[in-house]
Short mmCIF file of C-alpha atoms in Angstrom, two decimals:
data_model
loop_
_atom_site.label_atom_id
_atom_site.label_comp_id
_atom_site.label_asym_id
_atom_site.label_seq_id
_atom_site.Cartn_x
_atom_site.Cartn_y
_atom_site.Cartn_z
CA UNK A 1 32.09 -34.89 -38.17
CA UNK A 2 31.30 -36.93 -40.98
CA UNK A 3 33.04 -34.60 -43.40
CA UNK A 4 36.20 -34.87 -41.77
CA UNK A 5 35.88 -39.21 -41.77
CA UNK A 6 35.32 -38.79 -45.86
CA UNK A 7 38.16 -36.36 -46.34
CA UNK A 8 40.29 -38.86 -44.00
CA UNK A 9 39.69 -42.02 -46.17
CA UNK A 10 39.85 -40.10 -49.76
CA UNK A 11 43.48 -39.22 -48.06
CA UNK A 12 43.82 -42.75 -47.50
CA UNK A 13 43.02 -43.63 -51.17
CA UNK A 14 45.48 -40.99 -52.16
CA UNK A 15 48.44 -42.48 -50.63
CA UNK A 16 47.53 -46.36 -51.61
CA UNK A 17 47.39 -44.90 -55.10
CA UNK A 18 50.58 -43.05 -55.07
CA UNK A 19 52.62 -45.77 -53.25
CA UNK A 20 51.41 -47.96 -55.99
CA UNK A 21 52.34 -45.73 -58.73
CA UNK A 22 55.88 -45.88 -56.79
CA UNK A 23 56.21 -49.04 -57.08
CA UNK A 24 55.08 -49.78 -60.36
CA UNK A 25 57.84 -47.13 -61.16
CA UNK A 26 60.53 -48.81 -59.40
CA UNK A 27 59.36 -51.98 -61.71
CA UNK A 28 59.72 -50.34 -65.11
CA UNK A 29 62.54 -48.55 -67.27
CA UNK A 30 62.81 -45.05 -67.46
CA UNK A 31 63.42 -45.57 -71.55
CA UNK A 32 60.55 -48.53 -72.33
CA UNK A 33 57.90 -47.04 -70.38
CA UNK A 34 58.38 -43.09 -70.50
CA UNK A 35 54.80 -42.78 -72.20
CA UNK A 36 53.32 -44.97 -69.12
CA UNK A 37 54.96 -42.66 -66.85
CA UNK A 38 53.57 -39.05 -68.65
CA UNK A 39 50.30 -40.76 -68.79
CA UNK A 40 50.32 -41.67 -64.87
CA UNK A 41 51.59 -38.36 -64.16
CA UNK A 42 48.61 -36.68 -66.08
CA UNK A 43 46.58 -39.06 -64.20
CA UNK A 44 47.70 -38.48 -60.61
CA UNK A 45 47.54 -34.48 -61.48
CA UNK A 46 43.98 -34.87 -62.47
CA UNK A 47 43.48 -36.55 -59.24
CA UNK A 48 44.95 -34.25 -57.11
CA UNK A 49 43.82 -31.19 -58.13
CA UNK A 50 40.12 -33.09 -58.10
CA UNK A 51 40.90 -33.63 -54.70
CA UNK A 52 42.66 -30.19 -53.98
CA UNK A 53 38.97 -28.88 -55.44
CA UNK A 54 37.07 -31.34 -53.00
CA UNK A 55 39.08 -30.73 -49.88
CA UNK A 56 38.80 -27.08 -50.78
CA UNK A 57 34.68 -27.06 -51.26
CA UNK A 58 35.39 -29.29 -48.02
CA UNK A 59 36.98 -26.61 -45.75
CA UNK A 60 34.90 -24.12 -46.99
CA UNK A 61 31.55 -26.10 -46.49
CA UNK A 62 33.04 -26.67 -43.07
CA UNK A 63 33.90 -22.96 -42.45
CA UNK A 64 30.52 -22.34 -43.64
CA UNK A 65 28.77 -24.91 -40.60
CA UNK A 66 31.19 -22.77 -38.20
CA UNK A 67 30.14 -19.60 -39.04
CA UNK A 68 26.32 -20.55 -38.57
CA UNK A 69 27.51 -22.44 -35.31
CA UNK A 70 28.55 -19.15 -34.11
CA UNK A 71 25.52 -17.12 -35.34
CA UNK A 72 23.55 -19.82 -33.64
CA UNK A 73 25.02 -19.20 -30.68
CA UNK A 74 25.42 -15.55 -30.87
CA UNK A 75 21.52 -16.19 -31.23
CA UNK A 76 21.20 -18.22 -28.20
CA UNK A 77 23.49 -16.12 -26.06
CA UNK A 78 21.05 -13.18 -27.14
CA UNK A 79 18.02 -14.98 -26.08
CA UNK A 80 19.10 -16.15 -22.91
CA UNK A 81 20.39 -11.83 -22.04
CA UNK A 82 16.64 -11.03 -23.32
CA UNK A 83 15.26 -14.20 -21.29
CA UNK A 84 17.09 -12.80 -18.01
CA UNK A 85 15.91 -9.29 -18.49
CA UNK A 86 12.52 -10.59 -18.70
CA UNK A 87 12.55 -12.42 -15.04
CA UNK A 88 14.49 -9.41 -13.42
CA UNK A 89 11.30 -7.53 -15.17
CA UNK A 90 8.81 -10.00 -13.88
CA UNK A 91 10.87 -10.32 -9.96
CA UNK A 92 10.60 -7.08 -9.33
CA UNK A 93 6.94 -6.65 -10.88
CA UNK A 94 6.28 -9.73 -8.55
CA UNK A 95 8.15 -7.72 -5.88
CA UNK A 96 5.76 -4.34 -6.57
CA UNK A 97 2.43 -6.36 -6.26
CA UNK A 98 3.29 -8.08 -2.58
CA UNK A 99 4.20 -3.97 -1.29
CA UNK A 100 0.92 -2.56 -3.39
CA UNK A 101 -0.65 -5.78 -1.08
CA UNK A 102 0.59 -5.49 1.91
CA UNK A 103 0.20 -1.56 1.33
CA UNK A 104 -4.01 -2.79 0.77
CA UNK A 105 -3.57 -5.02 3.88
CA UNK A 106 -2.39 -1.97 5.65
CA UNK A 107 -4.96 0.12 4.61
CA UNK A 108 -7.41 -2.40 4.84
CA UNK A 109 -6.94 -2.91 8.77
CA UNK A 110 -6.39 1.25 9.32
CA UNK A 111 -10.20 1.38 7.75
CA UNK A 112 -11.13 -1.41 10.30
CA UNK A 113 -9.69 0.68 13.41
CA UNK A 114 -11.36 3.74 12.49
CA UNK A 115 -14.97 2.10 11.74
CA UNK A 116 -14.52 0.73 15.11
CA UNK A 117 -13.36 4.01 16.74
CA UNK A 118 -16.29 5.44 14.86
CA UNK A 119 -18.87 2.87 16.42
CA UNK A 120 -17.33 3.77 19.77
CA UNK A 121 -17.85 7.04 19.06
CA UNK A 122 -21.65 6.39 18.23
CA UNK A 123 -22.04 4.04 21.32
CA UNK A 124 -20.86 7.16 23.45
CA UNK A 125 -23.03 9.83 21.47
CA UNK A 126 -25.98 8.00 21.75
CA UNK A 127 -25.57 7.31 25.88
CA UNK A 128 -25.02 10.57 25.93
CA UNK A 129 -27.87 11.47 23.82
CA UNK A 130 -29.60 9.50 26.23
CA UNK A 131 -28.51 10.94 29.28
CA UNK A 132 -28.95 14.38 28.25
CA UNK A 133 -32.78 13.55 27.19
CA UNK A 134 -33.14 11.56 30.64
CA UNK A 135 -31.67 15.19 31.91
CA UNK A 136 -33.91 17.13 30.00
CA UNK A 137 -37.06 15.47 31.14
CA UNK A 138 -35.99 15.68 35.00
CA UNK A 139 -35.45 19.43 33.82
CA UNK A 140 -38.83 19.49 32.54
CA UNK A 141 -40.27 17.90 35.30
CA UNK A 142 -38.68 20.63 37.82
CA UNK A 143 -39.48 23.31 35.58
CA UNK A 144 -43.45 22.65 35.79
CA UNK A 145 -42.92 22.15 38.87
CA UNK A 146 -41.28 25.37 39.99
CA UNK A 147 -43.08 27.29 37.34
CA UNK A 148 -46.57 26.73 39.09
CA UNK A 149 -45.30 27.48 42.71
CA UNK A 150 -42.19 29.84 42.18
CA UNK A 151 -42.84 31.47 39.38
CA UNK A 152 -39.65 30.04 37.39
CA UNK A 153 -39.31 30.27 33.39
CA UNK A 154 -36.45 28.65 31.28
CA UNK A 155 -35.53 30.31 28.31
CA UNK A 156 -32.84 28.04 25.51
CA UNK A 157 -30.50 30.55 24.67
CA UNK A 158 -26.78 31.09 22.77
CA UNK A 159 -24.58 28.27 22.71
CA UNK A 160 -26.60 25.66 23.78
CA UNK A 161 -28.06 27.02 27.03
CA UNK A 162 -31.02 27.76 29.18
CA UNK A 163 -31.58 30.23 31.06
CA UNK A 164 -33.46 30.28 34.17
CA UNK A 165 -35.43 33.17 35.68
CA UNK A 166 -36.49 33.37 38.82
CA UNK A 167 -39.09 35.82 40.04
CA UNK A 168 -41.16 36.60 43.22
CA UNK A 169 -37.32 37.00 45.00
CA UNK A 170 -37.50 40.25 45.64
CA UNK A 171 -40.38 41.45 47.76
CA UNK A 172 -40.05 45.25 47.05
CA UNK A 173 -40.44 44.18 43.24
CA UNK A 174 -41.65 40.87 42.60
CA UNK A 175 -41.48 41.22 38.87
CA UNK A 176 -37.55 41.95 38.87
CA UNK A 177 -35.42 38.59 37.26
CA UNK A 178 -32.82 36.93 39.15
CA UNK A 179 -31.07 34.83 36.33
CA UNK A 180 -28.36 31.76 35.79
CA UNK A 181 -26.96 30.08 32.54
CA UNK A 182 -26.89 25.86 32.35
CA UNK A 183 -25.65 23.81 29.94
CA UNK A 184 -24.74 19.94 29.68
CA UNK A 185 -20.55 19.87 28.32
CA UNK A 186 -18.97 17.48 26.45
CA UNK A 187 -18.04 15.23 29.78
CA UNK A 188 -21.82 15.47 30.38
CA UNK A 189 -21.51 17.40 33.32
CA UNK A 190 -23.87 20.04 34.30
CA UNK A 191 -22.22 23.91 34.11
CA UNK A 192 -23.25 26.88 35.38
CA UNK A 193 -22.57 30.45 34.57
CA UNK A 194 -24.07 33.96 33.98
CA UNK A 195 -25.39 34.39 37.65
CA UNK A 196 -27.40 38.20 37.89
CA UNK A 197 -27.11 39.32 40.27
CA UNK A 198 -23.78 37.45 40.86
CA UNK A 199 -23.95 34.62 43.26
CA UNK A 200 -20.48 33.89 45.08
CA UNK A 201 -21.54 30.29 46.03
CA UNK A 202 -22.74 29.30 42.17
CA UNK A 203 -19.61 27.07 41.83
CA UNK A 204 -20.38 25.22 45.03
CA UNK A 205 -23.74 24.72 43.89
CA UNK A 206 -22.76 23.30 40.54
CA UNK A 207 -20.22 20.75 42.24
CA UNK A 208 -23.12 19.42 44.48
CA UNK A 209 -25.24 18.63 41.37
CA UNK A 210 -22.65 17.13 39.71
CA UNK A 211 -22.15 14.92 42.52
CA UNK A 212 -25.74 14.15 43.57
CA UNK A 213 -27.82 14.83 40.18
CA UNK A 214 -30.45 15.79 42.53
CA UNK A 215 -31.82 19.07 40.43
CA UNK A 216 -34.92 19.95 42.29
CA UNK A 217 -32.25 20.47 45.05
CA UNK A 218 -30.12 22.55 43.33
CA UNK A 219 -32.59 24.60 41.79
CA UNK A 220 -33.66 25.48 45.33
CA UNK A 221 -30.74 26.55 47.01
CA UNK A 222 -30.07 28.37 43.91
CA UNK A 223 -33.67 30.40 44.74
CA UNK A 224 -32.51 30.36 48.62
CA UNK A 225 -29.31 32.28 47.49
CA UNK A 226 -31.25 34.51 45.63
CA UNK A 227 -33.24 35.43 48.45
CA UNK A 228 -30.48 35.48 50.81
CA UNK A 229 -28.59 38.65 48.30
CA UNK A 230 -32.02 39.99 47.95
CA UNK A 231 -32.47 40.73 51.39
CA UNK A 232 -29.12 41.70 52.13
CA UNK A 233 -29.31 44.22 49.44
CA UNK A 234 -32.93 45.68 51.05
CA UNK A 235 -31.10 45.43 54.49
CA UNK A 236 -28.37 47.49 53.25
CA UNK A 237 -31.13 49.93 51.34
CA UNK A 238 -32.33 50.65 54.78
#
């Protein structure tokens, strides 16, 4: 800017300077003052080719402050693309950490519902622990008890059973086992199986115990049915 004020007023000096030479000219003979006139002419062609030299280191000094304008902003313009591409890479960076979270928040509550699915689970194992040792001990109980006066033994077998023989049915051979299979499921129940000899009535039997728990009960209308086919069979014999 402050160029272009300098090169406006040496312009301005330039044409005071040659209008005066003008009229000085107008003023004078061509003939008396021809030498005044070469020397003014030499002296206004020094000046403007000084000047044609200054206005030309001028435009070039100014062409010069354009070209590093436009380098500058080339620069600029450069900075702000690589500025831009650095908050798309930081939005969608952002954008990755709040799924990876809510991916952790996701997991986090999954983890929650199976450790308390997995306490349920414990809760129920151990009442049923419990029940089945509360089971076990009434079976105990009947077993001594039947053992002493009916000559019953239980045997633990495969898969979790007992066996329980029954002797003394028979009177022809007292020694001779009459045999059923018990176990405790996964519902807790109590299930019977492996009657010998079969008994047609053991599935009655084992829906009255599940119903009334009352083993001693069952365990003697099992022996009763025992009895019953055993003297059917020596009523048959004869």
């Amino acid at each position: 800017m402050m160029s272009h004020i300098k090169t406006e007023e040496e312009l301005d000096i330039f044409n005071e300077s040659l209008n005066d030479f003008w009229n000085r000219f107008r003023n004078i003979t061509f003939n008396e003052h021809y030498s005044q006139v070469v020397g003014l002419r030499d002296t206004y062609k020094d000046s403007i080719e000084a000047l044609t030299e200054r206005l030309s280191i001028k435009i070039k000094e100014e062409d010069q402050m354009v070209e590093a304008f436009l380098e500058f902003r080339n620069k600029i313009h450069i900075h702000n693309m690589l500025i831009q591409e650095k908050q798309d890479h930081l939005s969608k960076l952002v954008d990755s950490i709040q799924d990876k979270k809510w991916e952790v928040e996701k997991l986090q509550k999954s983890i929650q519902d199976l450790k308390e699915s997995l306490d349920k689970k414990k809760e129920i194992i151990s009442a049923a622990k419990k029940a089945n040792k509360e089971k076990l001990k009434m079976l105990q109980k009947s077993y001594d008890l039947y053992k002493d006066c009916l000559g019953l033994e239980i045997r633990k077998i495969y898969g979790e059973k007992l066996q329980f023989i029954f002797r003394s049915i028979d009177p022809k051979a007292p020694e001779k086992p009459f045999t059923f299979s018990l176990r405790i499921n996964e519902e807790r129940d109590y299930e019977i199986s492996d009657s010998a000899p079969h008994l047609e009535c053991l599935a009655e039997f084992q829906e009255k115990i599940r119903k009334s728990n009352n083993f001693s009960a069952f365990l003697a209308n099992v022996r009763k049915a025992f009895i019953a086919l055993a003297c059917n069979e020596c009523v048959n014999s004869v």
